[in-house]
């Protein structure tokens, strides 16, 4: 039996992903990407993982898509990209995609995940994950925190502009 | 065929009204009644509540209105009622309408003006309806160089996102449209759409001032989103749950969280002012600098939809403040146990729920007034001061109460089996 919600979400996700790749207008491509990410959040909701779904929306739609759209708006697209229509490239892309999808599908079918009854495990409890993370896996949490802090400091160091600051100091 | 009566006679007026009534009665008895009976007898009616709705029951209901109580009881517990009427859209939109009127009168009184005065005779209380009619009847002008699909879609998306945020708010025990386990994160995920919509709409207008306004909206909302989330996280630490109903219940079990986390409440209040683009943070719509900001090119009902969305958002944020810090619907039961003494029939009157709704409405309205207040007394601040406030000060401030919350939990004062938990 096919779930209509699942089919709708799949059509939405894949369709907007195709729009994101194929459209001439970059801004519509960015919007298509955002809708595709929303569709993936819908899949997470279907899979009983509302926590992941909400973070998918907050991070990917709320932050990443906004960043991409912001960048696209400030870029003069004609100067950057020249559209090259080439039938051979298109056909090669489609064949490569079919090959990868077929390979992934075959792997999933062989792996035994599709046998009924293999998903009897209860839905994951977020509280339990949090407790495990603060007790047994606490070194991992600390390492993750350090990596993120390092990334933030590196971003600050990269974004810092010596010339502007010196000019400001002289002015003040 | 424009014609008007030159000599008006009251008798003729009455006669024409009677003539109309006569024809309505004739048509109803010749067409309406047979249709009604055909529907009642031949179309199988849906079962309502315990008993199936038969034509005979329907006819007895017309004679004896108390028999409709089970039907009403069934109707107000359907999902459609929840989404469309009570904790959902109509309640929030009524809040928005009352807020618009009160805002205009309240600010006018603060600045020694009259405010709306003429429409509806008494203090201009019909001004909002007049404005709504005006907006509906106005032409929607889409700029020639605008990006039409985005220009049309953005206002609708704005209203629907604001309504989605309002749908997550629990109004009374069990009265919430979407009661999900990760409620507060869902609220933040939904509020993340607003800068996206503002930016897209400003870009689609293809005009200078809207685009500047849209960029300002993006910068401002993203800068204030982080203190907004962190100040709510200290509430989550105290309550031990992400569910909004659970947060309210843990406040009923102890005390309102505003007493433990006043700094968080203050940061949340400031950030919600910035999210709402209200004075003193109305830089995206600064009318003395950039015409009307990102809504410059709106006209007619597009403007009306964006205003409706803005006020729905105001309701959602004020209600979220009440849920997080002011104990939601907690309060004494002020309604009597039964309205008609000695009535032992089917009951739809519940004093607990009614007083919960009463307290929630009162508190939310108070918070909305608090959010309207700065508009009367405060000037607009500069964009660099705003960003500095958001990124440097409010984030640090919101962390203070997170440590307070952790100390309260680890000191055994709140949390499971805490000292102050009743």
Coordinates of C-alpha atoms in Angstrom, one line a residue, chain B residues 42-420:
Chain B
X42 CA -32.7 10.6 1.3
X43 CA -29.1 11.6 2.1
X44 CA -27.6 9.6 5.0
X45 CA -26.6 12.0 7.6
X46 CA -23.3 11.6 9.5
X47 CA -23.5 10.3 13.1
X48 CA -22.9 13.1 15.6
X49 CA -21.8 12.1 19.0
X50 CA -23.6 9.0 20.4
X51 CA -26.8 9.0 18.4
X52 CA -27.1 9.2 14.6
X53 CA -28.7 12.4 13.3
X54 CA -32.0 11.3 11.9
X55 CA -34.6 13.7 10.3
X56 CA -36.9 13.2 13.2
X57 CA -34.2 14.2 15.7
X58 CA -33.5 17.2 13.5
X59 CA -37.1 18.3 13.6
X60 CA -37.3 17.9 17.3
X61 CA -34.2 20.0 17.7
X62 CA -35.9 22.9 15.9
X63 CA -38.7 22.7 18.5
X64 CA -36.5 22.0 21.6
X65 CA -33.2 23.8 21.4
X66 CA -31.7 22.0 24.4
X67 CA -31.5 18.9 22.4
X68 CA -28.8 20.5 20.2
X69 CA -26.3 20.5 23.1
X70 CA -24.8 17.1 22.3
X71 CA -24.4 18.2 18.6
X72 CA -22.7 21.4 19.7
X73 CA -20.5 19.5 22.1
X74 CA -19.5 17.2 19.3
X75 CA -18.8 20.0 16.9
X76 CA -16.5 22.0 19.3
X77 CA -14.4 18.9 19.8
X78 CA -13.7 18.4 16.1
X79 CA -10.3 19.3 14.6
X80 CA -12.0 21.7 12.2
X81 CA -13.3 23.8 15.1
X82 CA -9.9 23.9 16.7
X83 CA -8.1 24.9 13.5
X84 CA -10.7 27.4 12.3
X85 CA -12.3 28.8 15.4
X86 CA -11.2 28.6 19.0
X87 CA -7.5 28.1 19.7
X88 CA -6.8 28.6 16.0
X89 CA -7.4 31.2 13.4
X90 CA -10.5 33.1 14.5
X91 CA -9.3 33.5 18.1
X92 CA -5.9 34.8 16.9
X93 CA -7.5 37.0 14.2
X94 CA -9.9 38.5 16.8
X95 CA -6.9 39.2 19.0
X96 CA -5.3 40.9 16.0
X97 CA -8.3 43.0 15.3
X98 CA -8.8 44.1 18.9
X99 CA -5.0 44.8 19.1
X100 CA -5.1 47.1 16.0
X101 CA -8.0 49.2 17.4
X102 CA -6.6 49.4 21.0
X103 CA -3.2 50.3 19.6
X104 CA -4.5 53.3 17.7
X105 CA -6.7 54.5 20.6
X106 CA -4.0 53.8 23.2
X107 CA -1.2 55.6 21.4
X108 CA -3.5 58.5 20.6
X109 CA -4.4 58.9 24.2
X110 CA -0.7 58.7 25.2
X111 CA 0.1 61.5 22.7
X112 CA -2.9 63.6 23.6
X113 CA -4.7 62.9 20.3
X114 CA -8.1 61.5 19.6
X115 CA -7.3 58.6 17.4
X116 CA -10.2 57.0 15.4
X117 CA -13.3 59.1 16.3
X118 CA -16.1 59.1 13.7
X119 CA -16.8 55.6 12.2
X120 CA -19.3 53.9 14.4
X121 CA -20.1 56.9 16.6
X122 CA -18.7 55.6 19.9
X123 CA -15.0 56.2 19.9
X124 CA -14.7 55.1 16.3
X125 CA -14.9 51.4 17.1
X126 CA -15.9 50.5 13.5
X127 CA -12.7 52.1 12.0
X128 CA -11.1 48.7 11.6
X129 CA -14.0 47.4 9.6
X130 CA -14.0 50.5 7.4
X131 CA -10.2 50.1 6.8
X132 CA -10.7 46.5 5.9
X133 CA -13.4 47.3 3.4
X134 CA -11.2 50.0 1.9
X135 CA -8.3 47.6 1.6
X136 CA -10.5 44.9 0.0
X137 CA -12.0 47.3 -2.5
X138 CA -8.7 48.9 -3.5
X139 CA -6.8 47.8 -6.7
X140 CA -3.8 45.7 -6.2
X141 CA -1.0 47.3 -8.1
X142 CA 1.9 45.0 -9.0
X143 CA 5.0 47.0 -10.2
X144 CA 5.7 46.4 -13.8
X145 CA 9.3 45.1 -13.2
X146 CA 8.3 43.0 -10.2
X147 CA 8.9 39.3 -10.0
X148 CA 5.2 38.3 -10.2
X149 CA 5.0 34.8 -8.7
X150 CA 7.1 35.7 -5.6
X151 CA 5.3 39.0 -5.3
X152 CA 1.9 37.2 -5.1
X153 CA 3.1 34.3 -3.0
X154 CA 5.0 36.1 -0.3
X155 CA 2.0 37.8 1.5
X156 CA 0.1 34.6 1.5
X157 CA 3.1 32.7 2.9
X158 CA 3.5 35.5 5.5
X159 CA 0.0 35.0 6.8
X160 CA 0.1 31.3 6.8
X161 CA 3.4 31.1 8.6
X162 CA 2.1 33.5 11.3
X163 CA -1.1 31.4 11.6
X164 CA 1.1 28.3 11.9
X165 CA 3.0 29.9 14.8
X166 CA -0.3 30.8 16.5
X167 CA -1.5 27.2 16.1
X168 CA 1.2 25.9 18.4
X169 CA 0.1 28.0 21.4
X170 CA -1.8 26.1 24.2
X171 CA -4.7 28.3 25.4
X172 CA -6.3 26.1 28.0
X173 CA -5.7 22.6 29.2
X174 CA -6.1 20.4 26.1
X175 CA -7.1 23.4 23.9
X176 CA -4.3 23.6 21.4
X177 CA -4.3 23.0 17.7
X178 CA -1.0 21.1 17.4
X179 CA 0.3 19.6 20.7
X180 CA 3.7 18.3 19.6
X181 CA 6.6 17.1 21.8
X182 CA 9.1 19.6 20.4
X183 CA 6.7 22.6 20.6
X184 CA 9.2 25.3 21.4
X185 CA 11.7 24.2 18.7
X186 CA 8.8 24.1 16.2
X187 CA 8.0 27.7 17.2
X188 CA 11.6 28.8 16.5
X189 CA 11.7 26.8 13.3
X190 CA 8.5 28.6 12.1
X191 CA 9.8 32.0 13.1
X192 CA 12.9 31.3 10.9
X193 CA 10.7 31.7 7.8
X194 CA 9.9 35.4 8.4
X195 CA 13.3 36.9 7.3
X196 CA 13.2 34.6 4.2
X197 CA 9.8 35.9 3.2
X198 CA 10.7 39.5 3.9
X199 CA 13.9 39.2 1.9
X200 CA 12.2 37.5 -1.0
X201 CA 9.3 40.0 -1.1
X202 CA 11.6 42.9 -1.0
X203 CA 13.7 41.5 -3.8
X204 CA 10.6 40.7 -5.9
X205 CA 9.4 44.3 -5.6
X206 CA 12.4 45.3 -7.7
X207 CA 12.7 48.7 -6.1
X208 CA 15.4 50.4 -4.0
X209 CA 13.7 51.1 -0.7
X210 CA 12.0 47.7 -0.3
X211 CA 15.3 46.0 -0.9
X212 CA 17.1 48.1 1.7
X213 CA 14.3 47.4 4.1
X214 CA 14.5 43.6 3.3
X215 CA 18.2 43.6 4.0
X216 CA 17.6 45.4 7.3
X217 CA 14.9 42.9 8.2
X218 CA 17.2 40.0 7.5
X219 CA 20.1 41.5 9.6
X220 CA 17.9 42.5 12.5
X221 CA 15.9 39.3 12.8
X222 CA 18.9 37.0 12.5
X223 CA 20.8 39.1 15.1
X224 CA 18.0 38.8 17.6
X225 CA 17.1 35.2 16.9
X226 CA 20.0 33.9 19.0
X227 CA 19.2 35.7 22.2
X228 CA 15.5 34.9 21.5
X229 CA 16.3 31.1 21.5
X230 CA 18.8 31.2 24.4
X231 CA 16.4 33.1 26.7
X232 CA 13.7 30.5 26.0
X233 CA 16.2 27.7 26.6
X234 CA 16.6 28.6 30.3
X235 CA 12.8 28.0 30.6
X236 CA 13.3 24.6 29.0
X237 CA 16.0 23.8 31.5
X238 CA 13.7 24.7 34.4
X239 CA 10.6 22.9 33.0
X240 CA 12.5 19.8 31.8
X241 CA 10.4 19.6 28.7
X242 CA 10.1 21.1 25.2
X243 CA 6.3 20.7 25.1
X244 CA 4.6 24.1 25.6
X245 CA 1.7 22.5 27.6
X246 CA 4.3 20.7 29.7
X247 CA 6.0 24.0 30.4
X248 CA 2.8 25.6 31.6
X249 CA 2.0 22.6 33.8
X250 CA 5.4 22.7 35.4
X251 CA 4.8 26.4 36.2
X252 CA 1.4 25.5 37.7
X253 CA 3.2 22.9 39.9
X254 CA 5.7 25.5 41.1
X255 CA 5.7 29.3 40.5
X256 CA 5.7 31.5 37.4
X257 CA 9.1 31.4 35.8
X258 CA 9.3 35.2 35.5
X259 CA 10.2 35.3 39.2
X260 CA 13.2 33.0 38.7
X261 CA 14.3 34.3 35.2
X262 CA 13.5 38.0 35.0
X263 CA 16.5 38.7 32.8
X264 CA 15.5 36.0 30.4
X265 CA 12.0 37.5 30.3
X266 CA 13.4 40.9 29.6
X267 CA 15.7 39.6 26.8
X268 CA 12.8 37.6 25.3
X269 CA 10.6 40.7 25.4
X270 CA 13.2 42.8 23.6
X271 CA 13.9 40.1 21.0
X272 CA 10.3 39.7 20.3
X273 CA 10.0 43.4 19.7
X274 CA 12.8 43.1 17.2
X275 CA 11.3 40.1 15.6
X276 CA 8.0 42.0 15.2
X277 CA 9.8 45.0 13.7
X278 CA 8.1 47.3 16.1
X279 CA 9.4 50.7 17.4
X280 CA 12.1 51.1 18.6
X281 CA 13.3 48.3 16.3
X282 CA 11.2 49.2 13.2
X283 CA 14.2 49.8 11.0
X284 CA 12.9 47.5 8.2
X285 CA 9.9 49.8 7.9
X286 CA 11.4 53.1 8.9
X287 CA 9.0 55.5 7.2
X288 CA 11.1 58.6 7.6
X289 CA 14.2 57.0 6.0
X290 CA 13.1 54.4 3.4
X291 CA 9.4 55.2 2.7
X292 CA 7.8 52.1 4.2
X293 CA 10.7 49.6 4.1
X294 CA 10.1 46.2 2.6
X295 CA 6.3 46.8 2.3
X296 CA 6.7 50.0 0.2
X297 CA 5.3 48.4 -3.0
X298 CA 2.3 46.8 -1.4
X299 CA -1.2 48.0 -2.1
X300 CA -4.7 46.9 -1.5
X301 CA -5.2 43.5 0.1
X302 CA -1.5 42.5 -0.2
X303 CA -0.9 45.2 2.3
X304 CA -3.9 44.0 4.3
X305 CA -2.5 40.4 4.4
X306 CA 0.9 41.5 5.6
X307 CA -0.7 43.6 8.3
X308 CA -2.9 40.7 9.4
X309 CA 0.2 38.5 9.4
X310 CA 2.1 41.0 11.5
X311 CA -0.6 41.2 14.1
X312 CA -1.1 37.4 14.2
X313 CA 2.7 37.2 14.8
X314 CA 2.3 39.8 17.6
X315 CA -0.4 37.6 19.2
X316 CA 1.7 34.5 18.8
X317 CA 4.8 36.1 20.5
X318 CA 2.8 37.7 23.3
X319 CA 1.1 34.3 23.9
X320 CA 4.4 32.6 23.8
X321 CA 5.7 35.0 26.5
X322 CA 2.7 34.2 28.6
X323 CA 3.3 30.5 28.2
X324 CA 7.0 30.6 28.9
X325 CA 7.1 33.1 31.7
X326 CA 3.7 34.0 33.1
X327 CA 2.3 30.6 33.8
X328 CA 0.0 30.3 30.8
X329 CA -3.6 29.7 31.9
X330 CA -2.8 29.3 35.6
X331 CA -5.1 31.3 37.9
X332 CA -8.0 30.9 40.3
X333 CA -11.3 29.5 39.1
X334 CA -13.6 32.5 39.0
X335 CA -16.6 31.1 37.2
X336 CA -19.4 29.5 39.3
X337 CA -19.7 25.7 39.3
X338 CA -23.0 25.8 37.4
X339 CA -24.9 28.6 35.6
X340 CA -28.4 27.2 35.9
X341 CA -28.7 25.7 39.5
X342 CA -30.2 22.3 39.4
X343 CA -29.8 21.7 35.7
X344 CA -28.8 18.0 35.3
X345 CA -28.7 17.6 31.5
X346 CA -25.9 17.4 29.0
X347 CA -23.4 20.0 29.9
X348 CA -21.1 22.1 27.7
X349 CA -20.2 24.6 30.5
X350 CA -16.9 23.9 32.1
X351 CA -15.8 26.5 34.7
X352 CA -12.2 25.2 34.8
X353 CA -11.6 25.7 31.1
X354 CA -13.5 29.0 31.0
X355 CA -11.4 30.5 33.7
X356 CA -8.3 29.1 32.1
X357 CA -9.2 30.9 28.8
X358 CA -10.1 34.0 30.8
X359 CA -6.7 34.2 32.5
X360 CA -4.8 33.4 29.4
X361 CA -6.6 36.1 27.4
X362 CA -6.1 38.7 30.2
X363 CA -2.4 37.9 30.5
X364 CA -1.8 37.9 26.7
X365 CA -3.6 41.2 26.4
X366 CA -1.4 42.7 29.1
X367 CA 1.7 41.5 27.3
X368 CA 0.4 42.9 24.0
X369 CA -0.2 46.3 25.7
X370 CA 3.4 46.1 27.0
X371 CA 4.6 45.5 23.5
X372 CA 2.6 48.4 22.2
X373 CA 3.9 50.8 24.8
X374 CA 7.3 51.6 23.4
X375 CA 5.7 52.9 20.2
X376 CA 4.2 55.8 22.1
X377 CA 7.3 56.8 24.0
X378 CA 10.4 55.7 22.2
X379 CA 12.3 56.9 19.1
X380 CA 13.8 54.6 16.5
X381 CA 17.4 53.5 17.2
X382 CA 20.2 53.4 14.7
X383 CA 21.0 50.1 12.8
X384 CA 24.5 49.7 14.2
X385 CA 23.3 50.3 17.7
X386 CA 20.6 47.7 17.1
X387 CA 23.1 45.1 15.8
X388 CA 25.5 45.8 18.6
X389 CA 22.7 45.3 21.1
X390 CA 21.7 42.1 19.6
X391 CA 25.0 40.4 19.1
X392 CA 27.1 41.8 22.1
X393 CA 24.7 42.6 24.9
X394 CA 21.6 40.5 24.7
X395 CA 23.4 37.2 24.0
X396 CA 25.5 37.7 27.2
X397 CA 22.5 38.8 29.2
X398 CA 20.5 35.7 28.1
X399 CA 23.3 33.4 29.3
X400 CA 23.1 34.8 32.8
X401 CA 19.8 33.3 33.6
X402 CA 20.7 30.0 32.0
X403 CA 23.3 29.6 34.8
X404 CA 20.7 30.7 37.3
X405 CA 18.4 28.0 36.0
X406 CA 21.1 25.4 36.2
X407 CA 21.9 26.5 39.8
X408 CA 18.2 26.2 40.7
X409 CA 18.0 22.7 39.3
X410 CA 21.3 21.4 40.8
X411 CA 20.5 23.2 44.1
X412 CA 17.3 21.1 44.4
X413 CA 15.1 24.2 44.5
X414 CA 13.2 23.4 41.3
X415 CA 13.0 20.4 39.0
X416 CA 12.0 17.0 40.1
X417 CA 11.2 16.9 43.8
X418 CA 12.5 20.4 44.3
X419 CA 11.8 22.6 47.4
X420 CA 9.4 25.0 45.6

